[in-house]
Amino acid sequence: MLPDFDFYLIAVPAVLLVGLSKGGMGEALSLMGVPILSMAVSPVQAAALLLPILIAMDIVSLWIWRKHGDRRTLTMLLPGAIAGIAIGWATSAYVSRDALRLIIGLITVLFVLRYAYNVWRSRNGVAIAPKQHRAGPAALWGSFAGYGSFVAHAGGPPFQIYALPLKLDPREYTGTIVRFFAVLNAVKLIPYFALGQLDISNLKTSATLFPLAMVATACGAWIVRRMKPQIFYPFMYTMAFIAGSRLVWDGLTSLVSGG
């Protein structure tokens, strides 16, 4: 039996925001999906409902951005990310999701503040070169992305911390993040099924939201394709700051209130 009309009044905005994010408009929008949907169902069910929708969005995003993506960034980050998912699966019963949200959020906010400082320096004549790939940071932030994605749906900020300073072309950056999370979401299906977070009823409900998800993803991609680098990167760092602040707020308030 499908949910009632009141459920869809809440689910539709949640899916729209996540779809725009999947089109390339930043993880801040995606992070709003589970909290909004949790107004209608439990947080665990909200996450389970969104995962099939995310995978459907991934398929659309992969097609839209099929000609773009940085192979080097993917090969650097994916091994750590898959290891992070495995660790999240193994420790899912013991990890404080709220503490993880708080930690990732604080790191992300500090990362964006550092970017703002570098912008100020560049305006005062100091040249800021793009970062180069490094195995250590790639393993660290890749594992954080995989771990955070599995246990708290917060994998975007760690990816951004590693990838944004590379200063890729906006289309290449978007194609890369689309591929990265398409792989992670596909891998996450196995442990989600094993933990009993997906069932036929949830899958049927998710399927009713697929058409809306496709349209929202295409709209997000349409907007990103028309952004110049000088607009794209400040926008993405702003989205990262909002995402980090949201994670700090969620983690802090839950920890203070005792969950």
mmCIF file of C-alpha atoms in Angstrom:
data_model
loop_
_atom_site.group_PDB
_atom_site.id
_atom_site.type_symbol
_atom_site.label_atom_id
_atom_site.label_comp_id
_atom_site.label_asym_id
_atom_site.label_seq_id
_atom_site.Cartn_x
_atom_site.Cartn_y
_atom_site.Cartn_z
ATOM 1 C CA MET A 1 0.000 0.000 0.000
ATOM 2 C CA LEU A 2 1.412 3.385 -1.025
ATOM 3 C CA PRO A 3 1.696 6.328 1.418
ATOM 4 C CA ASP A 4 -1.006 8.990 1.581
ATOM 5 C CA PHE A 5 -1.100 12.486 0.108
ATOM 6 C CA ASP A 6 0.519 14.072 3.186
ATOM 7 C CA PHE A 7 3.611 11.913 2.676
ATOM 8 C CA TYR A 8 4.053 13.184 -0.879
ATOM 9 C CA LEU A 9 3.677 16.816 0.236
ATOM 10 C CA ILE A 10 6.914 16.256 2.143
ATOM 11 C CA ALA A 11 8.597 13.741 -0.177
ATOM 12 C CA VAL A 12 8.297 15.840 -3.344
ATOM 13 C CA PRO A 13 10.379 18.815 -2.070
ATOM 14 C CA ALA A 14 12.939 16.397 -0.617
ATOM 15 C CA VAL A 15 13.366 14.592 -3.940
ATOM 16 C CA LEU A 16 13.524 17.884 -5.867
ATOM 17 C CA LEU A 17 16.418 19.117 -3.716
ATOM 18 C CA VAL A 18 18.300 15.834 -3.974
ATOM 19 C CA GLY A 19 17.720 15.757 -7.740
ATOM 20 C CA LEU A 20 19.142 19.248 -8.226
ATOM 21 C CA SER A 21 22.153 18.145 -6.200
ATOM 22 C CA LYS A 22 22.617 15.032 -8.325
ATOM 23 C CA GLY A 23 22.534 17.213 -11.415
ATOM 24 C CA GLY A 24 25.656 18.927 -10.062
ATOM 25 C CA MET A 25 24.445 21.761 -7.835
ATOM 26 C CA GLY A 26 26.217 20.789 -4.632
ATOM 27 C CA GLU A 27 25.883 18.419 -1.698
ATOM 28 C CA ALA A 28 24.195 21.018 0.519
ATOM 29 C CA LEU A 29 20.944 20.406 -1.333
ATOM 30 C CA SER A 30 21.329 16.632 -1.085
ATOM 31 C CA LEU A 31 21.884 16.779 2.677
ATOM 32 C CA MET A 32 18.419 18.286 3.081
ATOM 33 C CA GLY A 33 16.728 15.207 1.601
ATOM 34 C CA VAL A 34 16.811 12.845 4.598
ATOM 35 C CA PRO A 35 15.944 15.519 7.239
ATOM 36 C CA ILE A 36 12.955 16.717 5.206
ATOM 37 C CA LEU A 37 11.734 13.195 4.456
ATOM 38 C CA SER A 38 12.171 12.339 8.148
ATOM 39 C CA MET A 39 9.246 14.667 8.838
ATOM 40 C CA ALA A 40 7.018 11.994 7.281
ATOM 41 C CA VAL A 41 8.815 8.713 8.147
ATOM 42 C CA SER A 42 11.618 7.565 10.446
ATOM 43 C CA PRO A 43 15.182 8.660 9.540
ATOM 44 C CA VAL A 44 16.159 5.047 8.829
ATOM 45 C CA GLN A 45 13.205 4.580 6.463
ATOM 46 C CA ALA A 46 13.902 7.967 4.864
ATOM 47 C CA ALA A 47 17.457 6.859 4.060
ATOM 48 C CA ALA A 48 16.192 3.541 2.703
ATOM 49 C CA LEU A 49 13.572 5.264 0.524
ATOM 50 C CA LEU A 50 16.122 7.664 -0.911
ATOM 51 C CA LEU A 51 18.788 5.114 -1.843
ATOM 52 C CA PRO A 52 16.916 3.601 -4.848
ATOM 53 C CA ILE A 53 15.974 7.136 -5.916
ATOM 54 C CA LEU A 54 19.620 8.182 -5.686
ATOM 55 C CA ILE A 55 20.602 5.258 -7.891
ATOM 56 C CA ALA A 56 17.934 6.219 -10.453
ATOM 57 C CA MET A 57 19.298 9.769 -10.377
ATOM 58 C CA ASP A 58 22.816 8.397 -10.805
ATOM 59 C CA ILE A 59 21.773 6.688 -14.035
ATOM 60 C CA VAL A 60 20.413 9.963 -15.415
ATOM 61 C CA SER A 61 23.466 11.922 -14.233
ATOM 62 C CA LEU A 62 25.876 9.391 -15.728
ATOM 63 C CA TRP A 63 24.179 9.773 -19.098
ATOM 64 C CA ILE A 64 24.119 13.574 -18.944
ATOM 65 C CA TRP A 65 27.776 13.837 -17.884
ATOM 66 C CA ARG A 66 29.011 10.774 -19.833
ATOM 67 C CA LYS A 67 31.614 12.818 -21.753
ATOM 68 C CA HIS A 68 33.082 14.444 -18.657
ATOM 69 C CA GLY A 69 35.052 13.230 -15.659
ATOM 70 C CA ASP A 70 38.604 13.041 -14.366
ATOM 71 C CA ARG A 71 39.859 9.438 -14.320
ATOM 72 C CA ARG A 72 42.859 10.278 -12.123
ATOM 73 C CA THR A 73 40.699 11.713 -9.344
ATOM 74 C CA LEU A 74 38.461 8.653 -9.388
ATOM 75 C CA THR A 75 41.318 6.170 -9.245
ATOM 76 C CA MET A 76 42.826 8.086 -6.330
ATOM 77 C CA LEU A 77 39.626 8.315 -4.262
ATOM 78 C CA LEU A 78 37.588 5.173 -4.978
ATOM 79 C CA PRO A 79 39.755 2.533 -3.242
ATOM 80 C CA GLY A 80 39.608 4.419 0.042
ATOM 81 C CA ALA A 81 35.899 5.117 -0.405
ATOM 82 C CA ILE A 82 35.015 1.449 -0.898
ATOM 83 C CA ALA A 83 37.128 0.567 2.147
ATOM 84 C CA GLY A 84 35.224 3.241 4.066
ATOM 85 C CA ILE A 85 31.884 1.654 3.124
ATOM 86 C CA ALA A 86 33.146 -1.745 4.303
ATOM 87 C CA ILE A 87 34.252 -0.255 7.632
ATOM 88 C CA GLY A 88 30.891 1.510 7.981
ATOM 89 C CA TRP A 89 29.058 -1.768 7.366
ATOM 90 C CA ALA A 90 31.198 -3.614 9.923
ATOM 91 C CA THR A 91 30.780 -0.942 12.596
ATOM 92 C CA SER A 92 27.216 0.220 11.847
ATOM 93 C CA ALA A 93 25.907 -0.935 15.226
ATOM 94 C CA TYR A 94 28.599 0.894 17.186
ATOM 95 C CA VAL A 95 29.138 4.222 15.442
ATOM 96 C CA SER A 96 27.581 7.475 16.596
ATOM 97 C CA ARG A 97 26.192 9.016 13.413
ATOM 98 C CA ASP A 98 25.749 12.327 15.181
ATOM 99 C CA ALA A 99 29.399 12.493 16.249
ATOM 100 C CA LEU A 100 30.455 11.684 12.688
ATOM 101 C CA ARG A 101 28.212 14.427 11.281
ATOM 102 C CA LEU A 102 29.719 16.899 13.739
ATOM 103 C CA ILE A 103 33.318 15.949 12.886
ATOM 104 C CA ILE A 104 32.804 16.029 9.113
ATOM 105 C CA GLY A 105 30.862 19.279 9.391
ATOM 106 C CA LEU A 106 33.568 21.028 11.427
ATOM 107 C CA ILE A 107 36.307 19.891 9.040
ATOM 108 C CA THR A 108 34.280 21.115 6.051
ATOM 109 C CA VAL A 109 33.583 24.534 7.569
ATOM 110 C CA LEU A 110 37.296 24.992 8.358
ATOM 111 C CA PHE A 111 38.148 23.889 4.804
ATOM 112 C CA VAL A 112 35.852 26.551 3.310
ATOM 113 C CA LEU A 113 37.190 29.223 5.657
ATOM 114 C CA ARG A 114 40.685 28.330 4.439
ATOM 115 C CA TYR A 115 39.454 28.761 0.854
ATOM 116 C CA ALA A 116 38.050 32.189 1.748
ATOM 117 C CA TYR A 117 41.426 33.138 3.246
ATOM 118 C CA ASN A 118 43.179 32.033 0.039
ATOM 119 C CA VAL A 119 40.761 34.134 -2.020
ATOM 120 C CA TRP A 120 41.652 37.132 0.120
ATOM 121 C CA ARG A 121 45.370 36.375 -0.387
ATOM 122 C CA SER A 122 44.944 36.059 -4.163
ATOM 123 C CA ARG A 123 43.250 39.444 -4.289
ATOM 124 C CA ASN A 124 46.323 40.830 -2.548
ATOM 125 C CA GLY A 125 48.688 39.485 -5.200
ATOM 126 C CA VAL A 126 49.454 35.980 -3.854
ATOM 127 C CA ALA A 127 49.044 33.292 -6.545
ATOM 128 C CA ILE A 128 47.249 30.114 -5.352
ATOM 129 C CA ALA A 129 48.135 27.164 -7.570
ATOM 130 C CA PRO A 130 45.862 24.126 -7.966
ATOM 131 C CA LYS A 131 46.659 21.230 -5.633
ATOM 132 C CA GLN A 132 48.296 18.113 -7.044
ATOM 133 C CA HIS A 133 47.106 14.552 -6.455
ATOM 134 C CA ARG A 134 48.586 12.953 -3.339
ATOM 135 C CA ALA A 135 48.082 9.340 -2.290
ATOM 136 C CA GLY A 136 47.828 9.997 1.460
ATOM 137 C CA PRO A 137 45.136 12.701 1.377
ATOM 138 C CA ALA A 138 43.274 10.758 -1.331
ATOM 139 C CA ALA A 139 43.123 7.644 0.854
ATOM 140 C CA LEU A 140 42.083 9.694 3.901
ATOM 141 C CA TRP A 141 39.330 11.760 2.282
ATOM 142 C CA GLY A 142 38.182 8.878 0.088
ATOM 143 C CA SER A 143 37.670 6.671 3.140
ATOM 144 C CA PHE A 144 35.887 9.504 4.963
ATOM 145 C CA ALA A 145 33.615 9.950 1.942
ATOM 146 C CA GLY A 146 32.742 6.247 1.785
ATOM 147 C CA TYR A 147 32.337 5.915 5.538
ATOM 148 C CA GLY A 148 30.321 9.123 5.860
ATOM 149 C CA SER A 149 28.148 8.196 2.889
ATOM 150 C CA PHE A 150 27.278 4.831 4.419
ATOM 151 C CA VAL A 151 26.635 5.721 8.045
ATOM 152 C CA ALA A 152 25.373 9.317 7.795
ATOM 153 C CA HIS A 153 24.679 10.157 4.104
ATOM 154 C CA ALA A 154 27.456 12.726 4.410
ATOM 155 C CA GLY A 155 29.995 11.669 1.810
ATOM 156 C CA GLY A 156 29.947 14.856 -0.258
ATOM 157 C CA PRO A 157 31.987 17.211 1.960
ATOM 158 C CA PRO A 158 35.036 14.867 2.239
ATOM 159 C CA PHE A 159 35.006 14.462 -1.549
ATOM 160 C CA GLN A 160 34.910 18.238 -1.953
ATOM 161 C CA ILE A 161 37.784 18.751 0.485
ATOM 162 C CA TYR A 162 40.020 16.668 -1.772
ATOM 163 C CA ALA A 163 38.634 17.516 -5.220
ATOM 164 C CA LEU A 164 37.786 21.236 -5.139
ATOM 165 C CA PRO A 165 41.418 22.413 -4.618
ATOM 166 C CA LEU A 166 42.385 20.507 -7.788
ATOM 167 C CA LYS A 167 40.533 23.264 -9.692
ATOM 168 C CA LEU A 168 39.228 20.957 -12.399
ATOM 169 C CA ASP A 169 37.114 22.353 -15.204
ATOM 170 C CA PRO A 170 33.537 22.634 -13.793
ATOM 171 C CA ARG A 171 32.188 20.021 -16.203
ATOM 172 C CA GLU A 172 35.039 17.624 -15.434
ATOM 173 C CA TYR A 173 34.520 18.139 -11.696
ATOM 174 C CA THR A 174 30.785 17.471 -12.002
ATOM 175 C CA GLY A 175 31.312 14.386 -14.157
ATOM 176 C CA THR A 176 33.809 13.094 -11.597
ATOM 177 C CA ILE A 177 31.587 13.541 -8.547
ATOM 178 C CA VAL A 178 28.668 11.967 -10.443
ATOM 179 C CA ARG A 179 30.747 8.872 -11.253
ATOM 180 C CA PHE A 180 32.179 8.701 -7.737
ATOM 181 C CA PHE A 181 28.822 8.607 -5.962
ATOM 182 C CA ALA A 182 27.218 6.385 -8.599
ATOM 183 C CA VAL A 183 29.825 3.747 -7.716
ATOM 184 C CA LEU A 184 29.370 4.302 -3.975
ATOM 185 C CA ASN A 185 25.577 4.085 -4.115
ATOM 186 C CA ALA A 186 25.733 0.878 -6.145
ATOM 187 C CA VAL A 187 28.184 -0.655 -3.661
ATOM 188 C CA LYS A 188 25.998 0.452 -0.726
ATOM 189 C CA LEU A 189 23.077 -1.629 -2.006
ATOM 190 C CA ILE A 190 24.705 -4.822 -0.746
ATOM 191 C CA PRO A 191 25.139 -3.809 2.916
ATOM 192 C CA TYR A 192 21.788 -1.977 2.944
ATOM 193 C CA PHE A 193 20.030 -5.162 1.882
ATOM 194 C CA ALA A 194 22.060 -7.176 4.389
ATOM 195 C CA LEU A 195 21.069 -4.833 7.208
ATOM 196 C CA GLY A 196 17.389 -5.076 6.242
ATOM 197 C CA GLN A 197 16.981 -1.417 5.348
ATOM 198 C CA LEU A 198 15.404 -2.137 1.944
ATOM 199 C CA ASP A 199 12.154 -4.018 1.422
ATOM 200 C CA ILE A 200 9.474 -4.359 -1.267
ATOM 201 C CA SER A 201 7.191 -1.739 0.306
ATOM 202 C CA ASN A 202 9.930 0.902 0.398
ATOM 203 C CA LEU A 203 11.000 0.067 -3.144
ATOM 204 C CA LYS A 204 7.440 0.541 -4.431
ATOM 205 C CA THR A 205 7.202 3.915 -2.714
ATOM 206 C CA SER A 206 10.572 4.961 -4.124
ATOM 207 C CA ALA A 207 9.458 3.953 -7.625
ATOM 208 C CA THR A 208 6.560 6.426 -7.527
ATOM 209 C CA LEU A 209 9.074 9.258 -7.083
ATOM 210 C CA PHE A 210 11.401 8.198 -9.917
ATOM 211 C CA PRO A 211 9.890 10.493 -12.628
ATOM 212 C CA LEU A 212 10.250 13.570 -10.440
ATOM 213 C CA ALA A 213 13.808 12.552 -9.580
ATOM 214 C CA MET A 214 14.735 12.350 -13.267
ATOM 215 C CA VAL A 215 13.352 15.820 -14.065
ATOM 216 C CA ALA A 216 15.066 17.439 -11.061
ATOM 217 C CA THR A 217 18.416 15.858 -11.965
ATOM 218 C CA ALA A 218 18.187 17.083 -15.553
ATOM 219 C CA CYS A 219 17.336 20.608 -14.346
ATOM 220 C CA GLY A 220 20.362 20.655 -12.021
ATOM 221 C CA ALA A 221 22.649 19.576 -14.864
ATOM 222 C CA TRP A 222 21.161 22.230 -17.189
ATOM 223 C CA ILE A 223 22.039 24.946 -14.662
ATOM 224 C CA VAL A 224 25.572 23.670 -13.971
ATOM 225 C CA ARG A 225 26.415 23.404 -17.695
ATOM 226 C CA ARG A 226 25.844 27.147 -18.002
ATOM 227 C CA MET A 227 28.061 28.181 -15.088
ATOM 228 C CA LYS A 228 31.449 29.760 -15.779
ATOM 229 C CA PRO A 229 34.361 28.670 -13.530
ATOM 230 C CA GLN A 230 34.429 32.038 -11.763
ATOM 231 C CA ILE A 231 30.812 31.443 -10.747
ATOM 232 C CA PHE A 232 30.944 27.665 -10.336
ATOM 233 C CA TYR A 233 33.720 27.457 -7.760
ATOM 234 C CA PRO A 234 32.481 30.171 -5.365
ATOM 235 C CA PHE A 235 29.037 28.550 -5.647
ATOM 236 C CA MET A 236 30.419 25.083 -4.844
ATOM 237 C CA TYR A 237 32.411 26.341 -1.863
ATOM 238 C CA THR A 238 29.286 28.120 -0.609
ATOM 239 C CA MET A 239 27.345 24.873 -0.944
ATOM 240 C CA ALA A 240 30.122 23.062 0.926
ATOM 241 C CA PHE A 241 29.945 25.640 3.725
ATOM 242 C CA ILE A 242 26.170 25.260 3.983
ATOM 243 C CA ALA A 243 26.521 21.472 3.978
ATOM 244 C CA GLY A 244 29.202 21.569 6.673
ATOM 245 C CA SER A 245 27.175 23.971 8.807
ATOM 246 C CA ARG A 246 24.125 21.735 8.451
ATOM 247 C CA LEU A 247 26.131 18.697 9.565
ATOM 248 C CA VAL A 248 27.508 20.600 12.567
ATOM 249 C CA TRP A 249 24.015 21.706 13.558
ATOM 250 C CA ASP A 250 22.470 18.247 13.157
ATOM 251 C CA GLY A 251 25.288 16.500 14.995
ATOM 252 C CA LEU A 252 25.477 19.042 17.809
ATOM 253 C CA THR A 253 21.751 19.286 18.471
ATOM 254 C CA SER A 254 21.350 15.485 18.469
ATOM 255 C CA LEU A 255 24.295 14.970 20.800
ATOM 256 C CA VAL A 256 23.108 17.690 23.195
ATOM 257 C CA SER A 257 19.562 16.317 23.258
ATOM 258 C CA GLY A 258 20.780 12.760 23.666
ATOM 259 C CA GLY A 259 19.786 11.611 20.133
#
